[in-house]
Amino acid sequence: MTRWNTSTLVIDLVLACIINTTAMLVSAAPLSVLSWVPGTASAFCINVLLQLVLPVPAFAARITAPLKSAVVQHLAELFVVNACYVSCISLSMAYLATGGVNIFDFWWQSYITLLLVGYVATLGCDAAAQRLAHKHEE
């Protein structure tokens, strides 16, 4: 499970905004407040629910533990966590968009882009969180 704190919730919200916006742009959906807000809220809620149910951080730590370099291990762990959450969130969002009709075709059209954008956003959020943590330690 995920450790809950303000930083986790802020990162979840930032990632929900980025993933939803990217999904809308990739699928050529019109960007409007009326479609963007519910999509972002859905992505955020799905992410939080997944964090409550799935032990993704522990799974990622376990499968990346054999890596020798701490930096490489950390980057790989972030990738695995991102891949798990982006896969589940984007598949859930595809279901909401299609009602289940041709869901995998719809999902696959945007999946790789969402995975890459999600990973870059995760790296940025992780770097920001680490900087903030170091400032609070000083």
Tab-separated table of C-alpha atoms in Angstrom:
chain	number	residue	atom	x	y	z
A	1	MET	CA	0.000	0.000	0.000
A	2	THR	CA	0.987	3.611	-0.357
A	3	ARG	CA	2.108	5.848	2.495
A	4	TRP	CA	-0.351	8.718	2.706
A	5	ASN	CA	0.720	12.311	3.198
A	6	THR	CA	0.122	15.693	1.593
A	7	SER	CA	2.925	15.139	-0.908
A	8	THR	CA	1.358	11.878	-2.131
A	9	LEU	CA	-2.020	13.528	-2.679
A	10	VAL	CA	-0.499	16.515	-4.496
A	11	ILE	CA	1.519	14.189	-6.742
A	12	ASP	CA	-1.623	12.113	-7.409
A	13	LEU	CA	-3.524	15.257	-8.402
A	14	VAL	CA	-0.720	16.509	-10.661
A	15	LEU	CA	-0.447	13.119	-12.366
A	16	ALA	CA	-4.238	12.898	-12.798
A	17	CYS	CA	-4.212	16.307	-14.520
A	18	ILE	CA	-1.316	15.328	-16.783
A	19	ILE	CA	-2.640	11.859	-17.665
A	20	ASN	CA	-6.185	13.087	-18.339
A	21	THR	CA	-5.014	16.037	-20.442
A	22	THR	CA	-2.665	13.801	-22.441
A	23	ALA	CA	-5.398	11.202	-22.965
A	24	MET	CA	-7.779	13.888	-24.221
A	25	LEU	CA	-5.176	15.313	-26.600
A	26	VAL	CA	-4.160	11.894	-27.954
A	27	SER	CA	-7.774	10.834	-28.509
A	28	ALA	CA	-8.612	14.207	-30.116
A	29	ALA	CA	-11.345	14.764	-27.537
A	30	PRO	CA	-12.362	18.411	-27.247
A	31	LEU	CA	-10.698	20.119	-24.302
A	32	SER	CA	-13.321	21.899	-22.266
A	33	VAL	CA	-13.848	22.404	-18.562
A	34	LEU	CA	-16.999	20.280	-18.744
A	35	SER	CA	-15.065	17.253	-20.004
A	36	TRP	CA	-11.667	17.898	-18.423
A	37	VAL	CA	-12.746	18.237	-14.776
A	38	PRO	CA	-14.723	14.958	-14.604
A	39	GLY	CA	-11.946	13.137	-16.472
A	40	THR	CA	-9.298	14.434	-14.091
A	41	ALA	CA	-11.467	13.646	-11.067
A	42	SER	CA	-12.015	10.124	-12.383
A	43	ALA	CA	-8.287	9.586	-12.968
A	44	PHE	CA	-7.498	10.901	-9.466
A	45	CYS	CA	-10.126	8.722	-7.772
A	46	ILE	CA	-9.104	5.602	-9.705
A	47	ASN	CA	-5.471	6.202	-8.740
A	48	VAL	CA	-6.299	6.669	-5.045
A	49	LEU	CA	-8.495	3.556	-4.997
A	50	LEU	CA	-5.728	1.532	-6.637
A	51	GLN	CA	-3.261	2.775	-4.031
A	52	LEU	CA	-5.608	1.628	-1.271
A	53	VAL	CA	-5.983	-1.873	-2.740
A	54	LEU	CA	-2.806	-2.812	-4.619
A	55	PRO	CA	0.644	-3.130	-2.993
A	56	VAL	CA	2.328	-1.620	-6.068
A	57	PRO	CA	5.267	0.089	-4.282
A	58	ALA	CA	6.172	-3.154	-2.472
A	59	PHE	CA	5.854	-5.133	-5.724
A	60	ALA	CA	8.070	-2.623	-7.562
A	61	ALA	CA	10.667	-2.659	-4.785
A	62	ARG	CA	10.754	-6.461	-4.794
A	63	ILE	CA	11.250	-6.888	-8.554
A	64	THR	CA	13.828	-4.097	-8.844
A	65	ALA	CA	15.811	-5.106	-5.724
A	66	PRO	CA	18.382	-7.189	-7.692
A	67	LEU	CA	19.609	-4.069	-9.516
A	68	LYS	CA	23.048	-3.100	-8.213
A	69	SER	CA	22.990	0.676	-8.544
A	70	ALA	CA	20.745	2.565	-6.125
A	71	VAL	CA	20.014	5.184	-8.792
A	72	VAL	CA	19.117	2.601	-11.448
A	73	GLN	CA	17.036	0.681	-8.911
A	74	HIS	CA	15.125	3.832	-7.953
A	75	LEU	CA	14.464	4.784	-11.597
A	76	ALA	CA	13.338	1.239	-12.407
A	77	GLU	CA	11.100	1.169	-9.338
A	78	LEU	CA	9.473	4.442	-10.424
A	79	PHE	CA	8.943	2.981	-13.906
A	80	VAL	CA	7.255	-0.155	-12.551
A	81	VAL	CA	5.005	1.866	-10.233
A	82	ASN	CA	4.125	4.223	-13.089
A	83	ALA	CA	3.457	1.341	-15.493
A	84	CYS	CA	1.118	-0.382	-13.033
A	85	TYR	CA	-0.893	2.730	-12.227
A	86	VAL	CA	-0.977	4.145	-15.772
A	87	SER	CA	-2.081	0.767	-17.133
A	88	CYS	CA	-4.962	0.485	-14.673
A	89	ILE	CA	-5.986	4.149	-14.857
A	90	SER	CA	-5.878	4.350	-18.651
A	91	LEU	CA	-7.775	1.077	-19.050
A	92	SER	CA	-10.420	2.297	-16.590
A	93	MET	CA	-10.671	5.622	-18.397
A	94	ALA	CA	-10.964	3.789	-21.737
A	95	TYR	CA	-13.845	1.799	-20.299
A	96	LEU	CA	-15.565	4.993	-19.135
A	97	ALA	CA	-15.081	6.531	-22.594
A	98	THR	CA	-16.257	3.516	-24.605
A	99	GLY	CA	-18.637	1.681	-22.313
A	100	GLY	CA	-16.575	-1.413	-23.068
A	101	VAL	CA	-17.105	-1.369	-26.845
A	102	ASN	CA	-13.740	-1.834	-28.611
A	103	ILE	CA	-12.079	-0.911	-25.316
A	104	PHE	CA	-8.679	-2.459	-26.086
A	105	ASP	CA	-8.403	-0.792	-29.490
A	106	PHE	CA	-9.272	2.572	-27.931
A	107	TRP	CA	-6.939	1.982	-24.975
A	108	TRP	CA	-3.937	0.855	-27.037
A	109	GLN	CA	-4.093	3.965	-29.255
A	110	SER	CA	-3.011	6.111	-26.323
A	111	TYR	CA	-1.320	3.677	-23.942
A	112	ILE	CA	2.351	4.045	-24.967
A	113	THR	CA	2.073	7.836	-25.030
A	114	LEU	CA	0.406	7.850	-21.606
A	115	LEU	CA	3.031	5.470	-20.224
A	116	LEU	CA	5.904	7.676	-21.413
A	117	VAL	CA	4.283	10.959	-20.385
A	118	GLY	CA	3.356	9.425	-17.029
A	119	TYR	CA	6.938	8.285	-16.451
A	120	VAL	CA	8.411	11.691	-17.271
A	121	ALA	CA	5.832	13.342	-14.995
A	122	THR	CA	6.613	10.814	-12.255
A	123	LEU	CA	10.328	11.598	-12.536
A	124	GLY	CA	9.578	15.316	-12.252
A	125	CYS	CA	7.286	14.832	-9.254
A	126	ASP	CA	9.828	12.561	-7.566
A	127	ALA	CA	12.624	15.104	-8.071
A	128	ALA	CA	10.440	17.893	-6.666
A	129	ALA	CA	9.418	15.763	-3.667
A	130	GLN	CA	13.060	14.899	-2.939
A	131	ARG	CA	14.070	18.573	-3.111
A	132	LEU	CA	11.290	19.509	-0.705
A	133	ALA	CA	12.281	16.710	1.660
A	134	HIS	CA	15.906	17.909	1.674
A	135	LYS	CA	14.806	21.498	2.372
A	136	HIS	CA	12.764	20.348	5.372
A	137	GLU	CA	15.744	18.375	6.718
A	138	GLU	CA	17.981	21.462	6.761
